[in-house]
Amino acid sequence: TACSQLRSVDLAGNNIGDAGVASLQAALACHPLHKIDLSRCGLSAQACSTLNHVLYAQQCHVTRLDLSGNDIDDAGLLEMCASLCQCSNMVLFTMTWCHLTPAALPSLTNMLHHLTALQYLYCGEQRGNDSGKADISVKKNFISAVASRQSLKALGAPRSWVRDDSGRNMLERLRRPGLKELLS
């Protein structure tokens, strides 16, 4: 069928909103999608419930997911975390400009432990919405997960997420050749 031949969905820049994602749920759940680009689509955390179902339906085929430029926030990431962790073939995950705060670090840490093929994680440039301080142990767990993910080639994150209480960049201590840091 035409549905089973669909490999990529790129709706970037189309303001489809949460209702648009919900109306496309059946089409997005077609197997096997490898790339889903819903950047700058006017989505909120509410759309993440639909995306959660889509990712489960994909049975881990998705390798690239871009949700940048949407108001997804920490609640949206948390909503999708379990299904994202099932996508062990995920190579690229992007959530820049999504209003994430340090409260998202445990979800991102959990994902890093499960996404064994992940090469690119971008969650930086949070529109200044870095409110709230992450506990140093939460930051250390995140850094430890970054260090253990040898496949990771690039990490984009707010500087405050990777700095210790004295302001030192904890990623520098990893001395991991090949890891490109894009700190905002």
Short mmCIF file of N, CA and C in Angstrom, two decimals:
data_model
loop_
_atom_site.label_atom_id
_atom_site.label_comp_id
_atom_site.label_asym_id
_atom_site.label_seq_id
_atom_site.Cartn_x
_atom_site.Cartn_y
_atom_site.Cartn_z
N THR A 1 0.83 -1.18 0.00
CA THR A 1 0.00 0.00 0.00
C THR A 1 0.87 1.24 0.00
N ALA A 2 0.30 2.37 -0.36
CA ALA A 2 1.04 3.63 -0.36
C ALA A 2 1.50 3.97 1.04
N CYS A 3 0.71 3.64 2.02
CA CYS A 3 1.05 3.95 3.40
C CYS A 3 2.33 3.25 3.82
N SER A 4 2.51 2.00 3.45
CA SER A 4 3.69 1.26 3.87
C SER A 4 4.95 1.72 3.14
N GLN A 5 4.80 2.49 2.04
CA GLN A 5 5.95 2.99 1.30
C GLN A 5 6.46 4.33 1.82
N LEU A 6 5.70 4.97 2.67
CA LEU A 6 6.07 6.26 3.23
C LEU A 6 7.24 6.08 4.19
N ARG A 7 8.34 6.80 3.94
CA ARG A 7 9.53 6.67 4.77
C ARG A 7 9.87 7.93 5.56
N SER A 8 9.35 9.08 5.08
CA SER A 8 9.71 10.35 5.68
C SER A 8 8.51 11.29 5.68
N VAL A 9 8.34 12.01 6.78
CA VAL A 9 7.31 13.04 6.88
C VAL A 9 8.02 14.33 7.27
N ASP A 10 7.94 15.33 6.38
CA ASP A 10 8.56 16.62 6.64
C ASP A 10 7.50 17.70 6.52
N LEU A 11 7.01 18.15 7.66
CA LEU A 11 6.01 19.21 7.71
C LEU A 11 6.60 20.48 8.33
N ALA A 12 7.92 20.58 8.34
CA ALA A 12 8.61 21.71 8.97
C ALA A 12 8.07 23.03 8.45
N GLY A 13 7.77 23.91 9.41
CA GLY A 13 7.33 25.25 9.07
C GLY A 13 5.86 25.37 8.73
N ASN A 14 5.14 24.28 8.71
CA ASN A 14 3.69 24.31 8.48
C ASN A 14 3.00 24.36 9.83
N ASN A 15 2.24 25.37 10.07
CA ASN A 15 1.61 25.58 11.37
C ASN A 15 0.38 24.68 11.51
N ILE A 16 0.61 23.37 11.63
CA ILE A 16 -0.50 22.42 11.71
C ILE A 16 -1.07 22.32 13.12
N GLY A 17 -0.30 22.71 14.12
CA GLY A 17 -0.76 22.68 15.50
C GLY A 17 -1.05 21.28 16.01
N ASP A 18 -1.50 21.22 17.25
CA ASP A 18 -1.81 19.94 17.89
C ASP A 18 -2.91 19.19 17.16
N ALA A 19 -3.93 19.93 16.71
CA ALA A 19 -5.04 19.30 15.99
C ALA A 19 -4.58 18.68 14.68
N GLY A 20 -3.62 19.32 14.02
CA GLY A 20 -3.08 18.77 12.78
C GLY A 20 -2.36 17.45 13.00
N VAL A 21 -1.59 17.37 14.07
CA VAL A 21 -0.89 16.12 14.38
C VAL A 21 -1.91 15.03 14.71
N ALA A 22 -2.94 15.40 15.46
CA ALA A 22 -3.97 14.42 15.81
C ALA A 22 -4.68 13.91 14.56
N SER A 23 -4.96 14.81 13.61
CA SER A 23 -5.66 14.36 12.40
C SER A 23 -4.75 13.53 11.49
N LEU A 24 -3.44 13.69 11.63
CA LEU A 24 -2.49 12.91 10.83
C LEU A 24 -2.02 11.64 11.52
N GLN A 25 -2.53 11.36 12.71
CA GLN A 25 -2.02 10.25 13.50
C GLN A 25 -2.01 8.94 12.72
N ALA A 26 -3.06 8.59 12.04
CA ALA A 26 -3.12 7.33 11.29
C ALA A 26 -2.04 7.29 10.21
N ALA A 27 -1.86 8.41 9.50
CA ALA A 27 -0.85 8.45 8.44
C ALA A 27 0.56 8.38 9.04
N LEU A 28 0.78 9.09 10.15
CA LEU A 28 2.09 9.09 10.78
C LEU A 28 2.45 7.72 11.37
N ALA A 29 1.43 6.94 11.71
CA ALA A 29 1.67 5.62 12.31
C ALA A 29 1.97 4.56 11.26
N CYS A 30 1.97 4.94 9.97
CA CYS A 30 2.31 3.98 8.91
C CYS A 30 3.72 3.46 9.11
N HIS A 31 3.95 2.22 8.72
CA HIS A 31 5.28 1.62 8.88
C HIS A 31 6.01 1.64 7.56
N PRO A 32 7.28 1.77 7.54
CA PRO A 32 8.16 2.19 8.62
C PRO A 32 8.71 3.60 8.34
N LEU A 33 8.28 4.59 9.07
CA LEU A 33 8.83 5.94 8.94
C LEU A 33 10.23 5.97 9.55
N HIS A 34 11.13 6.62 8.84
CA HIS A 34 12.50 6.76 9.35
C HIS A 34 12.77 8.18 9.83
N LYS A 35 12.11 9.15 9.19
CA LYS A 35 12.35 10.55 9.54
C LYS A 35 11.02 11.25 9.75
N ILE A 36 10.91 11.95 10.88
CA ILE A 36 9.74 12.78 11.16
C ILE A 36 10.26 14.17 11.51
N ASP A 37 9.91 15.16 10.68
CA ASP A 37 10.30 16.55 10.94
C ASP A 37 9.04 17.37 11.15
N LEU A 38 8.80 17.70 12.40
CA LEU A 38 7.65 18.53 12.77
C LEU A 38 8.15 19.82 13.42
N SER A 39 9.31 20.30 12.97
CA SER A 39 9.84 21.53 13.53
C SER A 39 8.99 22.72 13.10
N ARG A 40 8.85 23.66 14.03
CA ARG A 40 8.12 24.90 13.79
C ARG A 40 6.71 24.65 13.25
N CYS A 41 5.99 23.74 13.88
CA CYS A 41 4.63 23.40 13.45
C CYS A 41 3.56 23.90 14.41
N GLY A 42 3.93 24.71 15.39
CA GLY A 42 2.95 25.24 16.33
C GLY A 42 2.42 24.20 17.30
N LEU A 43 3.28 23.25 17.68
CA LEU A 43 2.86 22.17 18.57
C LEU A 43 3.08 22.56 20.03
N SER A 44 2.29 21.96 20.90
CA SER A 44 2.46 22.13 22.34
C SER A 44 2.66 20.75 22.96
N ALA A 45 2.74 20.71 24.27
CA ALA A 45 2.89 19.43 24.97
C ALA A 45 1.72 18.49 24.67
N GLN A 46 0.57 19.05 24.34
CA GLN A 46 -0.60 18.24 24.03
C GLN A 46 -0.37 17.33 22.82
N ALA A 47 0.38 17.79 21.83
CA ALA A 47 0.67 16.98 20.65
C ALA A 47 1.55 15.78 20.99
N CYS A 48 2.27 15.85 22.08
CA CYS A 48 3.19 14.79 22.45
C CYS A 48 2.48 13.49 22.80
N SER A 49 1.25 13.58 23.27
CA SER A 49 0.48 12.37 23.52
C SER A 49 0.24 11.62 22.21
N THR A 50 -0.12 12.35 21.17
CA THR A 50 -0.30 11.75 19.84
C THR A 50 1.01 11.20 19.33
N LEU A 51 2.07 11.99 19.46
CA LEU A 51 3.39 11.54 18.99
C LEU A 51 3.86 10.31 19.75
N ASN A 52 3.51 10.24 21.02
CA ASN A 52 3.83 9.06 21.82
C ASN A 52 3.23 7.80 21.19
N HIS A 53 1.95 7.88 20.79
CA HIS A 53 1.28 6.74 20.14
C HIS A 53 1.91 6.43 18.79
N VAL A 54 2.28 7.47 18.04
CA VAL A 54 2.92 7.28 16.74
C VAL A 54 4.25 6.56 16.90
N LEU A 55 5.06 6.99 17.87
CA LEU A 55 6.36 6.36 18.07
C LEU A 55 6.23 4.90 18.49
N TYR A 56 5.25 4.60 19.34
CA TYR A 56 5.01 3.20 19.70
C TYR A 56 4.61 2.39 18.47
N ALA A 57 3.76 2.97 17.63
CA ALA A 57 3.31 2.27 16.42
C ALA A 57 4.45 2.05 15.43
N GLN A 58 5.44 2.92 15.48
CA GLN A 58 6.57 2.81 14.55
C GLN A 58 7.47 1.62 14.86
N GLN A 59 7.33 1.04 16.00
CA GLN A 59 8.13 -0.12 16.41
C GLN A 59 9.63 0.13 16.20
N CYS A 60 10.05 1.33 16.62
CA CYS A 60 11.48 1.68 16.63
C CYS A 60 12.09 1.92 15.26
N HIS A 61 11.32 2.21 14.25
CA HIS A 61 11.89 2.49 12.93
C HIS A 61 12.43 3.91 12.81
N VAL A 62 11.92 4.83 13.61
CA VAL A 62 12.30 6.24 13.49
C VAL A 62 13.77 6.42 13.85
N THR A 63 14.53 7.02 12.92
CA THR A 63 15.95 7.29 13.16
C THR A 63 16.22 8.77 13.34
N ARG A 64 15.30 9.62 12.86
CA ARG A 64 15.48 11.07 12.96
C ARG A 64 14.16 11.71 13.36
N LEU A 65 14.22 12.49 14.43
CA LEU A 65 13.02 13.19 14.92
C LEU A 65 13.39 14.61 15.26
N ASP A 66 12.74 15.56 14.61
CA ASP A 66 12.99 16.98 14.85
C ASP A 66 11.70 17.65 15.29
N LEU A 67 11.70 18.14 16.51
CA LEU A 67 10.54 18.83 17.08
C LEU A 67 10.89 20.27 17.44
N SER A 68 11.96 20.79 16.89
CA SER A 68 12.45 22.13 17.23
C SER A 68 11.43 23.21 16.95
N GLY A 69 11.51 24.27 17.74
CA GLY A 69 10.70 25.44 17.51
C GLY A 69 9.24 25.29 17.89
N ASN A 70 8.93 24.32 18.71
CA ASN A 70 7.56 24.12 19.20
C ASN A 70 7.54 24.34 20.71
N ASP A 71 6.38 24.66 21.25
CA ASP A 71 6.25 24.91 22.70
C ASP A 71 5.96 23.61 23.45
N ILE A 72 6.83 22.65 23.29
CA ILE A 72 6.61 21.31 23.84
C ILE A 72 6.89 21.26 25.34
N ASP A 73 7.88 21.92 25.80
CA ASP A 73 8.31 22.03 27.19
C ASP A 73 8.60 20.68 27.85
N ASP A 74 8.94 20.73 29.12
CA ASP A 74 9.34 19.53 29.87
C ASP A 74 8.24 18.47 29.91
N ALA A 75 7.00 18.91 30.05
CA ALA A 75 5.87 17.96 30.14
C ALA A 75 5.73 17.16 28.84
N GLY A 76 5.94 17.81 27.71
CA GLY A 76 5.86 17.11 26.43
C GLY A 76 6.96 16.07 26.27
N LEU A 77 8.18 16.45 26.67
CA LEU A 77 9.29 15.50 26.60
C LEU A 77 9.02 14.31 27.51
N LEU A 78 8.54 14.58 28.71
CA LEU A 78 8.23 13.51 29.66
C LEU A 78 7.16 12.58 29.09
N GLU A 79 6.15 13.15 28.42
CA GLU A 79 5.08 12.37 27.81
C GLU A 79 5.62 11.38 26.78
N MET A 80 6.64 11.80 26.05
CA MET A 80 7.18 10.96 24.97
C MET A 80 8.36 10.09 25.39
N CYS A 81 8.88 10.30 26.58
CA CYS A 81 10.13 9.67 26.99
C CYS A 81 10.11 8.14 26.85
N ALA A 82 9.07 7.48 27.32
CA ALA A 82 9.02 6.02 27.27
C ALA A 82 9.06 5.51 25.82
N SER A 83 8.29 6.16 24.94
CA SER A 83 8.29 5.70 23.55
C SER A 83 9.60 6.05 22.86
N LEU A 84 10.19 7.20 23.19
CA LEU A 84 11.48 7.56 22.62
C LEU A 84 12.56 6.55 23.02
N CYS A 85 12.49 6.08 24.24
CA CYS A 85 13.48 5.11 24.72
C CYS A 85 13.39 3.78 23.97
N GLN A 86 12.26 3.51 23.33
CA GLN A 86 12.11 2.29 22.53
C GLN A 86 12.73 2.43 21.15
N CYS A 87 13.07 3.65 20.75
CA CYS A 87 13.62 3.91 19.41
C CYS A 87 15.14 3.75 19.44
N SER A 88 15.61 2.54 19.63
CA SER A 88 17.05 2.30 19.78
C SER A 88 17.84 2.64 18.52
N ASN A 89 17.17 2.77 17.38
CA ASN A 89 17.85 3.14 16.14
C ASN A 89 17.91 4.64 15.92
N MET A 90 17.41 5.43 16.86
CA MET A 90 17.40 6.88 16.72
C MET A 90 18.83 7.40 16.61
N VAL A 91 19.09 8.16 15.56
CA VAL A 91 20.41 8.73 15.31
C VAL A 91 20.42 10.22 15.64
N LEU A 92 19.31 10.90 15.35
CA LEU A 92 19.20 12.34 15.54
C LEU A 92 17.92 12.67 16.30
N PHE A 93 18.06 13.42 17.39
CA PHE A 93 16.90 13.90 18.13
C PHE A 93 17.12 15.37 18.41
N THR A 94 16.18 16.20 17.95
CA THR A 94 16.32 17.64 18.08
C THR A 94 15.09 18.25 18.73
N MET A 95 15.33 18.99 19.80
CA MET A 95 14.28 19.73 20.49
C MET A 95 14.80 21.11 20.90
N THR A 96 15.46 21.82 19.97
CA THR A 96 15.90 23.17 20.29
C THR A 96 14.72 24.12 20.23
N TRP A 97 14.79 25.17 21.02
CA TRP A 97 13.73 26.18 21.07
C TRP A 97 12.39 25.57 21.45
N CYS A 98 12.37 24.67 22.41
CA CYS A 98 11.15 23.99 22.84
C CYS A 98 10.78 24.28 24.29
N HIS A 99 11.36 25.30 24.88
CA HIS A 99 11.06 25.70 26.26
C HIS A 99 11.41 24.62 27.28
N LEU A 100 12.48 23.90 27.06
CA LEU A 100 12.92 22.93 28.06
C LEU A 100 13.63 23.66 29.18
N THR A 101 13.55 23.11 30.37
CA THR A 101 14.23 23.66 31.54
C THR A 101 15.11 22.55 32.12
N PRO A 102 15.88 22.85 33.17
CA PRO A 102 16.68 21.80 33.79
C PRO A 102 15.86 20.60 34.26
N ALA A 103 14.55 20.78 34.44
CA ALA A 103 13.69 19.66 34.84
C ALA A 103 13.64 18.57 33.77
N ALA A 104 14.06 18.90 32.54
CA ALA A 104 14.07 17.92 31.45
C ALA A 104 15.28 16.98 31.53
N LEU A 105 16.28 17.33 32.32
CA LEU A 105 17.52 16.54 32.36
C LEU A 105 17.30 15.06 32.71
N PRO A 106 16.47 14.70 33.69
CA PRO A 106 16.27 13.28 33.96
C PRO A 106 15.69 12.52 32.76
N SER A 107 14.76 13.13 32.03
CA SER A 107 14.20 12.48 30.84
C SER A 107 15.27 12.30 29.77
N LEU A 108 16.06 13.35 29.54
CA LEU A 108 17.14 13.26 28.54
C LEU A 108 18.18 12.23 28.96
N THR A 109 18.48 12.17 30.24
CA THR A 109 19.43 11.18 30.75
C THR A 109 18.91 9.77 30.50
N ASN A 110 17.65 9.55 30.79
CA ASN A 110 17.03 8.25 30.55
C ASN A 110 17.11 7.87 29.07
N MET A 111 16.82 8.83 28.20
CA MET A 111 16.90 8.56 26.76
C MET A 111 18.31 8.18 26.35
N LEU A 112 19.30 8.90 26.86
CA LEU A 112 20.69 8.61 26.50
C LEU A 112 21.09 7.19 26.89
N HIS A 113 20.54 6.68 27.97
CA HIS A 113 20.85 5.31 28.39
C HIS A 113 20.24 4.28 27.44
N HIS A 114 19.15 4.62 26.76
CA HIS A 114 18.45 3.67 25.90
C HIS A 114 18.72 3.82 24.41
N LEU A 115 19.05 5.01 23.97
CA LEU A 115 19.23 5.25 22.53
C LEU A 115 20.66 4.92 22.13
N THR A 116 20.90 3.66 21.88
CA THR A 116 22.26 3.17 21.66
C THR A 116 22.90 3.65 20.37
N ALA A 117 22.11 4.07 19.39
CA ALA A 117 22.66 4.54 18.11
C ALA A 117 22.72 6.06 18.03
N LEU A 118 22.27 6.77 19.07
CA LEU A 118 22.17 8.23 19.01
C LEU A 118 23.52 8.87 18.74
N GLN A 119 23.56 9.72 17.70
CA GLN A 119 24.78 10.44 17.35
C GLN A 119 24.67 11.94 17.57
N TYR A 120 23.44 12.46 17.47
CA TYR A 120 23.24 13.90 17.56
C TYR A 120 22.05 14.19 18.47
N LEU A 121 22.31 14.92 19.54
CA LEU A 121 21.26 15.34 20.48
C LEU A 121 21.34 16.85 20.61
N TYR A 122 20.28 17.52 20.18
CA TYR A 122 20.23 18.97 20.25
C TYR A 122 19.03 19.38 21.09
N CYS A 123 19.30 20.02 22.21
CA CYS A 123 18.23 20.48 23.09
C CYS A 123 18.58 21.85 23.66
N GLY A 124 19.44 22.57 22.99
CA GLY A 124 19.90 23.87 23.47
C GLY A 124 19.04 25.01 23.00
N GLU A 125 19.53 26.23 23.26
CA GLU A 125 18.86 27.45 22.85
C GLU A 125 17.41 27.49 23.31
N GLN A 126 17.23 27.55 24.59
CA GLN A 126 15.89 27.39 25.16
C GLN A 126 15.15 28.70 25.37
N ARG A 127 15.39 29.71 24.52
CA ARG A 127 14.67 31.00 24.62
C ARG A 127 14.79 31.61 26.00
N GLY A 128 15.91 31.41 26.62
CA GLY A 128 16.10 31.97 27.95
C GLY A 128 15.24 31.32 29.02
N ASN A 129 14.61 30.22 28.70
CA ASN A 129 13.73 29.56 29.65
C ASN A 129 14.51 28.53 30.46
N ASP A 130 15.62 28.97 31.00
CA ASP A 130 16.45 28.08 31.79
C ASP A 130 16.15 28.29 33.27
N SER A 131 14.89 28.56 33.54
CA SER A 131 14.50 28.84 34.92
C SER A 131 14.65 27.60 35.78
N GLY A 132 14.99 27.85 37.00
CA GLY A 132 15.18 26.73 37.92
C GLY A 132 16.57 26.17 37.76
N LYS A 133 17.17 25.83 38.86
CA LYS A 133 18.52 25.27 38.83
C LYS A 133 18.44 23.77 38.98
N ALA A 134 19.18 23.09 38.15
CA ALA A 134 19.23 21.64 38.28
C ALA A 134 20.16 21.28 39.43
N ASP A 135 19.79 20.31 40.19
CA ASP A 135 20.62 19.79 41.24
C ASP A 135 21.90 19.25 40.62
N ILE A 136 23.03 19.44 41.28
CA ILE A 136 24.31 19.02 40.73
C ILE A 136 24.33 17.52 40.44
N SER A 137 23.65 16.73 41.26
CA SER A 137 23.64 15.28 41.00
C SER A 137 22.86 14.96 39.72
N VAL A 138 21.82 15.74 39.41
CA VAL A 138 21.06 15.56 38.17
C VAL A 138 21.95 15.89 36.97
N LYS A 139 22.71 16.99 37.10
CA LYS A 139 23.64 17.37 36.04
C LYS A 139 24.71 16.30 35.85
N LYS A 140 25.25 15.80 36.95
CA LYS A 140 26.29 14.76 36.86
C LYS A 140 25.76 13.49 36.20
N ASN A 141 24.53 13.12 36.50
CA ASN A 141 23.92 11.95 35.85
C ASN A 141 23.80 12.17 34.35
N PHE A 142 23.42 13.39 33.95
CA PHE A 142 23.31 13.73 32.53
C PHE A 142 24.69 13.63 31.86
N ILE A 143 25.70 14.22 32.49
CA ILE A 143 27.07 14.19 31.94
C ILE A 143 27.57 12.76 31.86
N SER A 144 27.29 11.95 32.87
CA SER A 144 27.69 10.55 32.86
C SER A 144 27.04 9.80 31.70
N ALA A 145 25.75 10.09 31.44
CA ALA A 145 25.06 9.46 30.32
C ALA A 145 25.66 9.89 29.00
N VAL A 146 26.03 11.17 28.88
CA VAL A 146 26.70 11.66 27.67
C VAL A 146 28.03 10.92 27.50
N ALA A 147 28.78 10.78 28.58
CA ALA A 147 30.08 10.10 28.51
C ALA A 147 29.94 8.63 28.11
N SER A 148 28.88 7.99 28.56
CA SER A 148 28.72 6.56 28.27
C SER A 148 28.20 6.30 26.86
N ARG A 149 27.63 7.30 26.22
CA ARG A 149 27.07 7.12 24.87
C ARG A 149 28.19 7.41 23.86
N GLN A 150 29.02 6.41 23.59
CA GLN A 150 30.17 6.57 22.71
C GLN A 150 29.80 6.92 21.28
N SER A 151 28.57 6.60 20.88
CA SER A 151 28.13 6.92 19.52
C SER A 151 27.85 8.42 19.34
N LEU A 152 27.69 9.15 20.45
CA LEU A 152 27.31 10.56 20.39
C LEU A 152 28.43 11.41 19.79
N LYS A 153 28.11 12.11 18.69
CA LYS A 153 29.08 12.97 18.01
C LYS A 153 28.87 14.44 18.32
N ALA A 154 27.62 14.83 18.62
CA ALA A 154 27.35 16.24 18.89
C ALA A 154 26.26 16.36 19.95
N LEU A 155 26.46 17.32 20.84
CA LEU A 155 25.50 17.62 21.89
C LEU A 155 25.27 19.12 21.90
N GLY A 156 24.02 19.51 21.74
CA GLY A 156 23.64 20.90 21.87
C GLY A 156 22.82 21.04 23.14
N ALA A 157 23.26 21.89 24.05
CA ALA A 157 22.57 22.05 25.33
C ALA A 157 22.90 23.41 25.92
N PRO A 158 22.04 23.93 26.78
CA PRO A 158 22.36 25.18 27.47
C PRO A 158 23.59 25.00 28.36
N ARG A 159 24.44 26.00 28.39
CA ARG A 159 25.66 25.94 29.21
C ARG A 159 25.36 25.59 30.66
N SER A 160 24.28 26.15 31.19
CA SER A 160 23.99 25.94 32.61
C SER A 160 23.70 24.48 32.94
N TRP A 161 23.33 23.69 31.92
CA TRP A 161 23.04 22.27 32.16
C TRP A 161 24.30 21.45 32.34
N VAL A 162 25.43 21.94 31.88
CA VAL A 162 26.67 21.16 31.93
C VAL A 162 27.73 21.80 32.83
N ARG A 163 27.37 22.83 33.54
CA ARG A 163 28.31 23.50 34.45
C ARG A 163 28.07 23.04 35.88
N ASP A 164 29.18 22.88 36.61
CA ASP A 164 29.04 22.53 38.03
C ASP A 164 28.76 23.79 38.83
N ASP A 165 28.65 23.67 40.14
CA ASP A 165 28.29 24.80 40.98
C ASP A 165 29.32 25.93 40.94
N SER A 166 30.55 25.62 40.57
CA SER A 166 31.58 26.67 40.48
C SER A 166 31.66 27.25 39.07
N GLY A 167 30.80 26.80 38.17
CA GLY A 167 30.76 27.35 36.82
C GLY A 167 31.65 26.65 35.82
N ARG A 168 32.34 25.59 36.23
CA ARG A 168 33.21 24.85 35.30
C ARG A 168 32.39 23.92 34.42
N ASN A 169 32.81 23.82 33.16
CA ASN A 169 32.15 22.94 32.21
C ASN A 169 32.53 21.49 32.51
N MET A 170 31.56 20.70 32.94
CA MET A 170 31.83 19.31 33.30
C MET A 170 32.13 18.44 32.08
N LEU A 171 31.69 18.87 30.89
CA LEU A 171 31.98 18.11 29.68
C LEU A 171 33.47 18.12 29.36
N GLU A 172 34.16 19.20 29.72
CA GLU A 172 35.59 19.29 29.45
C GLU A 172 36.36 18.18 30.15
N ARG A 173 35.87 17.74 31.29
CA ARG A 173 36.55 16.68 32.04
C ARG A 173 36.45 15.33 31.35
N LEU A 174 35.48 15.20 30.43
CA LEU A 174 35.33 13.93 29.73
C LEU A 174 36.51 13.66 28.80
N ARG A 175 37.03 14.74 28.24
CA ARG A 175 38.12 14.63 27.27
C ARG A 175 37.78 13.57 26.21
N ARG A 176 36.55 13.68 25.69
CA ARG A 176 36.09 12.74 24.68
C ARG A 176 36.37 13.28 23.30
N PRO A 177 37.37 12.73 22.61
CA PRO A 177 37.63 13.19 21.25
C PRO A 177 36.43 12.86 20.36
N GLY A 178 36.13 13.77 19.46
CA GLY A 178 35.05 13.53 18.51
C GLY A 178 33.70 14.02 18.97
N LEU A 179 33.57 14.47 20.25
CA LEU A 179 32.29 14.98 20.72
C LEU A 179 32.29 16.50 20.54
N LYS A 180 31.40 16.96 19.67
CA LYS A 180 31.27 18.38 19.41
C LYS A 180 30.22 18.94 20.36
N GLU A 181 30.59 19.97 21.08
CA GLU A 181 29.69 20.61 22.04
C GLU A 181 29.18 21.90 21.43
N LEU A 182 27.89 22.07 21.41
CA LEU A 182 27.26 23.28 20.93
C LEU A 182 26.47 23.86 22.09
N LEU A 183 27.14 24.63 22.91
CA LEU A 183 26.52 25.13 24.14
C LEU A 183 25.96 26.53 23.90
N SER A 184 24.71 26.71 24.32
CA SER A 184 24.06 28.01 24.14
C SER A 184 23.97 28.75 25.47
#
